[in-house]
Tab-separated table of C-alpha atoms in Angstrom:
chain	number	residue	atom	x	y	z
A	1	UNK	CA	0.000	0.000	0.000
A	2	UNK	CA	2.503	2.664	0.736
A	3	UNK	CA	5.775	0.974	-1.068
A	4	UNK	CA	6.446	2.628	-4.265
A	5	UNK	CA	8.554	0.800	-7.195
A	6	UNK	CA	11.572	2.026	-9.183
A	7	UNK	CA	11.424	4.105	-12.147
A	8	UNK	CA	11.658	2.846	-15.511
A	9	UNK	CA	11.608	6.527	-17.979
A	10	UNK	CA	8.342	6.699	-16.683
A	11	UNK	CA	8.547	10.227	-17.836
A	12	UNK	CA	8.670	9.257	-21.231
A	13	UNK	CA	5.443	7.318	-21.682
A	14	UNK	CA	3.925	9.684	-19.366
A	15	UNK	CA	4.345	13.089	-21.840
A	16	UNK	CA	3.345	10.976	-24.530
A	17	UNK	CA	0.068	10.007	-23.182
A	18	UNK	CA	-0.416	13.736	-21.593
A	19	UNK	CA	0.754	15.647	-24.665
A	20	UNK	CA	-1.935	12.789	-26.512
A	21	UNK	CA	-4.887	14.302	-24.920
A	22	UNK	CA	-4.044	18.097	-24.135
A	23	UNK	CA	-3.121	18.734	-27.386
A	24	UNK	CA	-6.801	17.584	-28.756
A	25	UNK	CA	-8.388	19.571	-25.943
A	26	UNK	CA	-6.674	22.506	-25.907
A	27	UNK	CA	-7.363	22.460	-29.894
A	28	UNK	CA	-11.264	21.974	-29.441
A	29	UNK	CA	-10.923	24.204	-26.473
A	30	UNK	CA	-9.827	26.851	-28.927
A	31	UNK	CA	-12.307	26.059	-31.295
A	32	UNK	CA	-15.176	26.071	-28.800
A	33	UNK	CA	-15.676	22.230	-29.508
A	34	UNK	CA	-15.727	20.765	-25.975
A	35	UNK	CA	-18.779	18.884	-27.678
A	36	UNK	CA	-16.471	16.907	-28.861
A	37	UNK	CA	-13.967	16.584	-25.815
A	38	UNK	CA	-15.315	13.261	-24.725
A	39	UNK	CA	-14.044	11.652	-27.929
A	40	UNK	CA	-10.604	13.029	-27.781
A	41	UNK	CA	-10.548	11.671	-24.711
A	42	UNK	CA	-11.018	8.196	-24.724
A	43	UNK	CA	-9.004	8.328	-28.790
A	44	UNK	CA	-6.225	9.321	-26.516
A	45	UNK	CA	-5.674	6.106	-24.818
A	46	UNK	CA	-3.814	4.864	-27.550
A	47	UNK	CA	-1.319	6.404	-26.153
A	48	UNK	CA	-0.717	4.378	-23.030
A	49	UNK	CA	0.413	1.291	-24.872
A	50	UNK	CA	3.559	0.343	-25.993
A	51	UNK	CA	5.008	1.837	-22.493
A	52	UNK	CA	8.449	0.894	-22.794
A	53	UNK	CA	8.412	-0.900	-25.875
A	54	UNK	CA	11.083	-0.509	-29.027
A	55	UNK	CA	9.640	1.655	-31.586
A	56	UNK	CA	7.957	-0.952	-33.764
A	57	UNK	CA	6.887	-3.486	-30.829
A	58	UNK	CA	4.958	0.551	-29.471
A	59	UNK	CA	3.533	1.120	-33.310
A	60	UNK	CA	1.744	-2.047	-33.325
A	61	UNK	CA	0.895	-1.970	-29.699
A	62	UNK	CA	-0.575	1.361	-29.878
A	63	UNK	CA	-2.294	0.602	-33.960
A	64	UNK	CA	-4.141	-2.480	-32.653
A	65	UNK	CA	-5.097	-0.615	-29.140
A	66	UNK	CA	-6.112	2.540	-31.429
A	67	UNK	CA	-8.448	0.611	-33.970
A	68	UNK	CA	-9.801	-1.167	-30.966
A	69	UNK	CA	-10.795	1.878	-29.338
A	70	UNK	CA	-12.545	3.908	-32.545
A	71	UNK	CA	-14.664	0.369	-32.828
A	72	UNK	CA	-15.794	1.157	-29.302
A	73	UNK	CA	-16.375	4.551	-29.347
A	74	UNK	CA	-18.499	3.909	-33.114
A	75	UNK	CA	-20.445	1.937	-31.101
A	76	UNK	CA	-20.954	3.468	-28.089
A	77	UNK	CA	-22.395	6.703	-30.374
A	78	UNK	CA	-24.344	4.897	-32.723
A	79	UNK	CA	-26.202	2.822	-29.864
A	80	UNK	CA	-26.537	5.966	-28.686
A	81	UNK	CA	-27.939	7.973	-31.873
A	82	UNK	CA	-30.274	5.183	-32.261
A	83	UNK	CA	-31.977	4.300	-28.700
A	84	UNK	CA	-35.426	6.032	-28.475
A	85	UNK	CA	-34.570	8.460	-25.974
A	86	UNK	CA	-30.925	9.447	-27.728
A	87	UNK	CA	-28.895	7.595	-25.319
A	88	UNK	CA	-29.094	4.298	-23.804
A	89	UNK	CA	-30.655	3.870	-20.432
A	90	UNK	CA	-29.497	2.343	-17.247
A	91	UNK	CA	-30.095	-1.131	-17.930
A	92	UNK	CA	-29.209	-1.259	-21.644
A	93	UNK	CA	-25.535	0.283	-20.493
A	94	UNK	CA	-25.411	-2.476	-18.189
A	95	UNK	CA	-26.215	-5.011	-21.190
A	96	UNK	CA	-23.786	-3.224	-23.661
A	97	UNK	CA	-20.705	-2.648	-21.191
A	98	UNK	CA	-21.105	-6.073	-20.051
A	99	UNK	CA	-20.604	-7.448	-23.469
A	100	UNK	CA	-17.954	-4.748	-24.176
A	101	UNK	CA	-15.953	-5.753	-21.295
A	102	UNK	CA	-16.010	-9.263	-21.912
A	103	UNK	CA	-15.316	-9.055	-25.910
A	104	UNK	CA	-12.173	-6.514	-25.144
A	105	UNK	CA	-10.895	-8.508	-22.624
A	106	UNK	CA	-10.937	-11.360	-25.234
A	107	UNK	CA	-9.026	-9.033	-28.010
A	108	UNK	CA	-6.800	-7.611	-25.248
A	109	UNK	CA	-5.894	-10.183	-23.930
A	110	UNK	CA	-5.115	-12.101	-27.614
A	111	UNK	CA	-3.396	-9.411	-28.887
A	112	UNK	CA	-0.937	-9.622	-25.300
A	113	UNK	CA	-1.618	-5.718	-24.806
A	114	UNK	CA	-0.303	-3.833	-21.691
A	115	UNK	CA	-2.395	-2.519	-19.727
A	116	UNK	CA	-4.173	-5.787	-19.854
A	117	UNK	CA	-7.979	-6.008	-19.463
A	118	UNK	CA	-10.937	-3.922	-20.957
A	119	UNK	CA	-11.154	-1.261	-17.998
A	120	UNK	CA	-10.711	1.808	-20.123
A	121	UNK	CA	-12.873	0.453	-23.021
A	122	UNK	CA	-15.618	-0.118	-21.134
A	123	UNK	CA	-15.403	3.503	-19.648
A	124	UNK	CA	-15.129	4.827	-23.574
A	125	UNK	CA	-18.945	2.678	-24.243
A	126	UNK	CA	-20.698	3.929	-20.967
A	127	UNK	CA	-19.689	7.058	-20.630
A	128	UNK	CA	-20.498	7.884	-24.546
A	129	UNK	CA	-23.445	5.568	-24.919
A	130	UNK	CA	-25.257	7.659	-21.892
A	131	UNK	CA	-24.126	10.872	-23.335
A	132	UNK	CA	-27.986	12.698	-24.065
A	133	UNK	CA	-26.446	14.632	-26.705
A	134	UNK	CA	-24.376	13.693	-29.504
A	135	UNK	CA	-22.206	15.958	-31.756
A	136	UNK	CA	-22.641	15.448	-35.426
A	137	UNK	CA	-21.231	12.354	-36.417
A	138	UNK	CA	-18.893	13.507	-38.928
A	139	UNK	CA	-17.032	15.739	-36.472
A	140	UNK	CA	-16.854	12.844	-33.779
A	141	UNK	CA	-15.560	10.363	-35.926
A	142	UNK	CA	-12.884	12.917	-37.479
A	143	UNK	CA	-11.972	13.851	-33.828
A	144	UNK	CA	-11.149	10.265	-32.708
A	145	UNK	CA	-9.585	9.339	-35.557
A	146	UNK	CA	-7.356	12.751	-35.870
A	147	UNK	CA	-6.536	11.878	-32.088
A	148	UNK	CA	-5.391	8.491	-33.288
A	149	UNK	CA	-2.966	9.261	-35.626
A	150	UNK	CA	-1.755	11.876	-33.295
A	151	UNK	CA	-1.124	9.557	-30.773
A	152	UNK	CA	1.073	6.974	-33.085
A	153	UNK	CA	2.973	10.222	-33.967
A	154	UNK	CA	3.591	11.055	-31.079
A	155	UNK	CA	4.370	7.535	-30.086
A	156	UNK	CA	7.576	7.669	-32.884
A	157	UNK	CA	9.040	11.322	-31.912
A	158	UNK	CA	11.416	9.977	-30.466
A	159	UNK	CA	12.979	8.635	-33.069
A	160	UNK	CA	13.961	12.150	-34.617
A	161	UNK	CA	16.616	11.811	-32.098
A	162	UNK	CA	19.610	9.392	-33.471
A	163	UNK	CA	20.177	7.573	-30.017
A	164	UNK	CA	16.654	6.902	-29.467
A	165	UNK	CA	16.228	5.301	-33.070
A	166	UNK	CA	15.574	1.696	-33.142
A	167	UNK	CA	15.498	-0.750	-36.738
A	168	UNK	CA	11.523	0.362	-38.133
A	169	UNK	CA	11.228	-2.152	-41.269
A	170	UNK	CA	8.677	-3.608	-42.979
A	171	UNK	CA	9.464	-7.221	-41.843
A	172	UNK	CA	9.758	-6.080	-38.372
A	173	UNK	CA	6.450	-4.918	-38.244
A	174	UNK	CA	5.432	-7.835	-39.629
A	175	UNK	CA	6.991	-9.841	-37.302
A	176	UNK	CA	5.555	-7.706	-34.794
A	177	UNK	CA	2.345	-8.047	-35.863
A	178	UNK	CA	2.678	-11.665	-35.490
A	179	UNK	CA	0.965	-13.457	-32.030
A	180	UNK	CA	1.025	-16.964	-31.508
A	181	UNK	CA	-0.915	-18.402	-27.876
A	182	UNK	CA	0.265	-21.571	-26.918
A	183	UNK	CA	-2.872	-23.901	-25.797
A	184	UNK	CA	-2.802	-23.063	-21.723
A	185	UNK	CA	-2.927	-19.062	-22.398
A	186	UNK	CA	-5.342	-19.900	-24.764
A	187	UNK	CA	-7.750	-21.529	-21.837
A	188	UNK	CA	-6.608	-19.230	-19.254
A	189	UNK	CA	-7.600	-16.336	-21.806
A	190	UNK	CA	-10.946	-17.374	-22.128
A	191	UNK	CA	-10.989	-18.338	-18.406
A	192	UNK	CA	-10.388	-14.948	-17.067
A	193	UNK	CA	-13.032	-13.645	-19.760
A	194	UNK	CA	-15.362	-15.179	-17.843
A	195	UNK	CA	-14.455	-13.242	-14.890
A	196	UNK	CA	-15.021	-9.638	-16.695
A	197	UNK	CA	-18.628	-10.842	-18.187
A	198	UNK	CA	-19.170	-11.837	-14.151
A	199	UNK	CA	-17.941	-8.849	-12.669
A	200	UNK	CA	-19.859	-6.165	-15.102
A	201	UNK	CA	-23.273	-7.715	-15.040
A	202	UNK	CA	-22.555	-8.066	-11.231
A	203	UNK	CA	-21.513	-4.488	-10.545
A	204	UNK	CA	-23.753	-2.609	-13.234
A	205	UNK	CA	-26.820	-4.548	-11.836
A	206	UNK	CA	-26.290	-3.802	-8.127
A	207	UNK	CA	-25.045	-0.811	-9.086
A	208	UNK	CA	-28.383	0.237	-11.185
A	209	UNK	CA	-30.202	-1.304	-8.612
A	210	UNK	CA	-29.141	0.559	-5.640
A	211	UNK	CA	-29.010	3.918	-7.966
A	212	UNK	CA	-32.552	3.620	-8.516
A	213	UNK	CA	-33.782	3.318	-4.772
A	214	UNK	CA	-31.420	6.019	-3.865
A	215	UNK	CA	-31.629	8.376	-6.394
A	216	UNK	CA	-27.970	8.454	-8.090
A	217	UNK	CA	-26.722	7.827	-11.320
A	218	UNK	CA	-23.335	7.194	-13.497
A	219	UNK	CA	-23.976	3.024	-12.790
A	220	UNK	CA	-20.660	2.408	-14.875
A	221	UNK	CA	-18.350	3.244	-12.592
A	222	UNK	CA	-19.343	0.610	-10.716
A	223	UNK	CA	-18.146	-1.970	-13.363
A	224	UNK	CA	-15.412	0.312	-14.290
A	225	UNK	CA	-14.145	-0.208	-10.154
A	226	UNK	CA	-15.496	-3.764	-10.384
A	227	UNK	CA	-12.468	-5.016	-13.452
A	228	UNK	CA	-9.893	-3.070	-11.657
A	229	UNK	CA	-8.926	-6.086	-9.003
A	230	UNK	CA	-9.308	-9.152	-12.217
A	231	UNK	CA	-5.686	-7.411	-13.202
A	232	UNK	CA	-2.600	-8.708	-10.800
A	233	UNK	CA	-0.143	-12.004	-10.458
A	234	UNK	CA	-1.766	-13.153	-7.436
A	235	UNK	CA	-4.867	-13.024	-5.280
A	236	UNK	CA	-3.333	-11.067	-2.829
A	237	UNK	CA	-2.594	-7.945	-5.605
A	238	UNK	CA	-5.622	-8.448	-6.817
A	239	UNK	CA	-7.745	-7.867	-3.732
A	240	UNK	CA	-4.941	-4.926	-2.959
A	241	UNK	CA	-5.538	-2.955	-6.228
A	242	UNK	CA	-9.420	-3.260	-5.466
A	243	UNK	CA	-9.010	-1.723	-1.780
A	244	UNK	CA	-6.608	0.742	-3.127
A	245	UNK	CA	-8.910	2.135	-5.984
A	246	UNK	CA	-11.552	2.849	-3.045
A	247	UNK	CA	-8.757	4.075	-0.652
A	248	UNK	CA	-7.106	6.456	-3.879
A	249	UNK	CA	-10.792	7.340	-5.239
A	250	UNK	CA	-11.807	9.301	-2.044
A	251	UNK	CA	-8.421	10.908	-1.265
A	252	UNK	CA	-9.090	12.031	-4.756
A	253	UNK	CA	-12.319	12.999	-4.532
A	254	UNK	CA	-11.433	15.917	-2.123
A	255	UNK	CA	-8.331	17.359	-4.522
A	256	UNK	CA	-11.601	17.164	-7.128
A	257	UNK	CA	-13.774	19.178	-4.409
A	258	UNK	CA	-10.980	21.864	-3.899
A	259	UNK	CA	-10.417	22.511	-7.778
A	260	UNK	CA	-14.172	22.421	-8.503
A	261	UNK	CA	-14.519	25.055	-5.394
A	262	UNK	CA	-12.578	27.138	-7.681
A	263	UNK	CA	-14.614	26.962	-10.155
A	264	UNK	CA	-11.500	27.174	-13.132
A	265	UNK	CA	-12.523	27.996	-16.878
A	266	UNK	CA	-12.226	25.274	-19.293
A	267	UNK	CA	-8.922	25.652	-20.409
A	268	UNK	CA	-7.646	25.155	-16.611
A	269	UNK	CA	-9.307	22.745	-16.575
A	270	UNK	CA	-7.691	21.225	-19.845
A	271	UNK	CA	-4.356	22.008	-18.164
A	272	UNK	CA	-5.242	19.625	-15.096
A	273	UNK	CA	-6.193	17.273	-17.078
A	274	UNK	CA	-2.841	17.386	-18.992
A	275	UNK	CA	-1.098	17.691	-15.359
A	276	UNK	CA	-3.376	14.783	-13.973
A	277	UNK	CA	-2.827	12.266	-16.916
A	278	UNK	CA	1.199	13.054	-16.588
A	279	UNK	CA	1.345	12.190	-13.019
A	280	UNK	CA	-0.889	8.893	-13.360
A	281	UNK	CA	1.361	7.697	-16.140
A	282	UNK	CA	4.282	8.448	-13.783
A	283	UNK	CA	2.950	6.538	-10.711
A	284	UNK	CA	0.478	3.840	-12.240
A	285	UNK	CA	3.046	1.136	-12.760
A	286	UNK	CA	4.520	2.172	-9.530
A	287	UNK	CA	2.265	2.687	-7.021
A	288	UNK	CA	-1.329	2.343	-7.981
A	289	UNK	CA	-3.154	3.920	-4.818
A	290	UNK	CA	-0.986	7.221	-5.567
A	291	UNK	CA	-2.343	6.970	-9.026
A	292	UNK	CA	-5.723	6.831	-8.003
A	293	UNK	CA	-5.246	9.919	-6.483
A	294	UNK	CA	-5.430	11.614	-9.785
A	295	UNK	CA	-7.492	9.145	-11.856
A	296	UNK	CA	-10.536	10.557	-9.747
A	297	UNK	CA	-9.767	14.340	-11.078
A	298	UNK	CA	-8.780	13.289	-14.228
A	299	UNK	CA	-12.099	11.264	-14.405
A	300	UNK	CA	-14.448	13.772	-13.235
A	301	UNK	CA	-12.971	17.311	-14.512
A	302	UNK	CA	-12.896	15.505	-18.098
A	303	UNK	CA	-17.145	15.053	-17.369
A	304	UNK	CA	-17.509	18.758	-16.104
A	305	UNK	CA	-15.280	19.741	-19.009
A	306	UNK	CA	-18.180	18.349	-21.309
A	307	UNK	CA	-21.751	18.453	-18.851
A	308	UNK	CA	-22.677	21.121	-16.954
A	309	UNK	CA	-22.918	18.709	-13.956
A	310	UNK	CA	-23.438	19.965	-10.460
A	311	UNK	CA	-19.847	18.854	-8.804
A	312	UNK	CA	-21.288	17.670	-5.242
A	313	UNK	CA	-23.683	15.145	-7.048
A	314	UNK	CA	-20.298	13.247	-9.493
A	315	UNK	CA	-18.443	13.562	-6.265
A	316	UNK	CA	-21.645	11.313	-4.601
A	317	UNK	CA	-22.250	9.331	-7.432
A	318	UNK	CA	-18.244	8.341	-7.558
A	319	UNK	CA	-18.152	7.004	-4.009
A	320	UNK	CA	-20.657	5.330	-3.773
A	321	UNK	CA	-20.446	3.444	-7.055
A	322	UNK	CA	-16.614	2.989	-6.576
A	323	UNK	CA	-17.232	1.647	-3.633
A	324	UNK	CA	-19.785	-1.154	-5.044
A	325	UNK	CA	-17.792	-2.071	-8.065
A	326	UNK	CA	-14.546	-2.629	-6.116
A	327	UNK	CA	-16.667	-4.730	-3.992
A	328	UNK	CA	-18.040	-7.155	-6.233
A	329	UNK	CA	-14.554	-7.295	-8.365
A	330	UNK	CA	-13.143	-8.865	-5.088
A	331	UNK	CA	-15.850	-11.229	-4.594
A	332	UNK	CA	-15.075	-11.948	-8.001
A	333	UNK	CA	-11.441	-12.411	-7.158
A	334	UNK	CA	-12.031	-13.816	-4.017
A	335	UNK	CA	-14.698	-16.654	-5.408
A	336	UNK	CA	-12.710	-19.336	-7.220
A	337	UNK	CA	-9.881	-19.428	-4.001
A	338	UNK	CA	-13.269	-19.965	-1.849
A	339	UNK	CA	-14.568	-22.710	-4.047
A	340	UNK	CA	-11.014	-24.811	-4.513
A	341	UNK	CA	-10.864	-24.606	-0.722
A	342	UNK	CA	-14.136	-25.772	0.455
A	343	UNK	CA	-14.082	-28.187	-2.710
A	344	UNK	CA	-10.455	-29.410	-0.939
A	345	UNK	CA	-12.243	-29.739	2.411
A	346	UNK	CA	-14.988	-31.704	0.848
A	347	UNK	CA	-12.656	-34.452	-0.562
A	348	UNK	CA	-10.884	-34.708	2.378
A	349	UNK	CA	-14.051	-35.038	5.025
């Protein structure tokens, strides 16, 4: 919990994945097209992959991760543009993110990308697919895509320096390109799927549930919380990373409370955003309840930089579902260790 890990150039990845998203929202800052914020956003992921990879390993990474993401996002708006209402409802989010989350964890996990899972693409489906009003599809599409390609640029800028060049052929893309899953990772793949579909449906529905008795919305960050634990090498991490996203969520919660107190104009607020994604890159490989610090802010001033949402009620809505989803990912963690050891106990009675 309080241990922190060495550094590996974390600075590196991290300006490439903050200079990936504050250079799309300062530019539709500029252009008064925060509209269309919410799809630079998530397009900007591409970015994290590849971390510390050689250049054409990071090109691939980041391609696949990219083309991955703009199939999400195209289907996140057009569920959206066609449900009656102009955005999917409570329950059909659950349905779709479920599916999403299961699916990408499948791809993700084939394609041996890092960060593993289908956390951030099941953020990208909710958080669009429940948007009430969607820009012009034309200009959202453009803006993701433009956002792409920025990102693999920016992933290569490196190599303008000669030290920092690495071999960039044809066949070593190609070989890159290339994945081959032996039979066990093929069955532990498909294994762990089944954990994601488990967890959403889980979270979503007793997070949807509980939002509707209570009065409280934004049901996806309850399955966003509940995939966070399914990532680690052991049970132990596991149930550690869920404990420290509640623990990092409401220590970041209050930094949130103190900037929106403020009350800073949007392109602030695109600043700390740039700021917020920077330090998360630096600490998330390193110490993950520090980076949850900032994932909160990040998180929530990227929805008031979009929605003209009253602060105090994202800030409720957060905690509470934060706290659900992190719960039922470590029942879901927690489940198959019960079941071998009662199972074991069985035998042996």
């Amino acid at each position: 919990m309080f241990s922190i890990g060495p550094g590996k150039n974390d600075h590196h990845a991290a300006l490439r994945a903050a200079a990936g998203l504050f250079i799309p929202l300062l530019t539709l800052t500029l252009t008064n097209r925060l509209d269309l914020a919410i799809f630079a956003n998530f397009a900007a992921f591409t970015g994290i992959y590849g971390r510390n990879e050689p250049h054409r390993v990071r090109l691939v990474a980041q391609t696949r991760a990219g083309l991955l993401m703009i199939c999400v996002i195209l289907a996140a708006t057009l569920s959206a543009r066609f449900s009656p209402g102009g955005a999917l409802g409570p329950w059909a989010i659950v349905a779709g993110t479920t599916l999403v989350a299961w699916g990408c964890s499948v791809v993700v996990a084939y394609w041996r990308l890092r960060p593993a899972g289908s956390l951030f693409h099941i953020f990208a489906f909710a958080a669009i697919a429940s948007l009430p009003h969607q820009p012009p599809l034309g200009d959202a599409t453009l803006t993701v895509v433009a956002t792409f390609l920025l990102c693999l640029a920016i992933g290569l800028a490196s190599r303008v320096h000669p030290g920092h060049r690495a071999p960039l052929t044809w066949q070593g893309l190609r070989a890159a390109w290339r994945v081959r899953l032996g039979v066990t990772e093929r069955r532990v793949l498909w294994l762990e799927s089944i954990g994601y579909l488990v967890a959403s449906a889980a979270a979503g529905s007793a997070a949807t549930a509980v939002g509707e008795a209570l009065g409280f919305g934004h049901n996806y960050w309850a399955i966003v919380a509940a995939v966070v634990p399914l990532v680690g090498h052991s049970t132990r991490h596991r149930v550690s990373r869920g404990l420290q996203r509640v623990l990092g969520t409401v220590v970041g919660l209050a930094l949130l409370a103190g900037i929106a107190a403020l009350r800073p104009e949007p392109w602030v607020m695109v600043v700390l955003i740039g700021l917020c994604q920077f330090v998360v890159e630096m600490l998330i490989a390193r110490q993950y309840f520090l980076a949850q610090v900032f994932v909160a802010p990040l998180a929530l001033l990227s929805t008031l930089l979009v929605a003209h949402t009253n602060p105090v009620t994202l800030l409720h809505d957060r905690f509470i579902d934060t706290a659900i989803g992190s719960v039922v990912g470590v029942l879901v963690v927690l489940a198959p260790l019960v079941y071998g050891r009662l199972r074991s106990a069985a035998l042996h009675s």
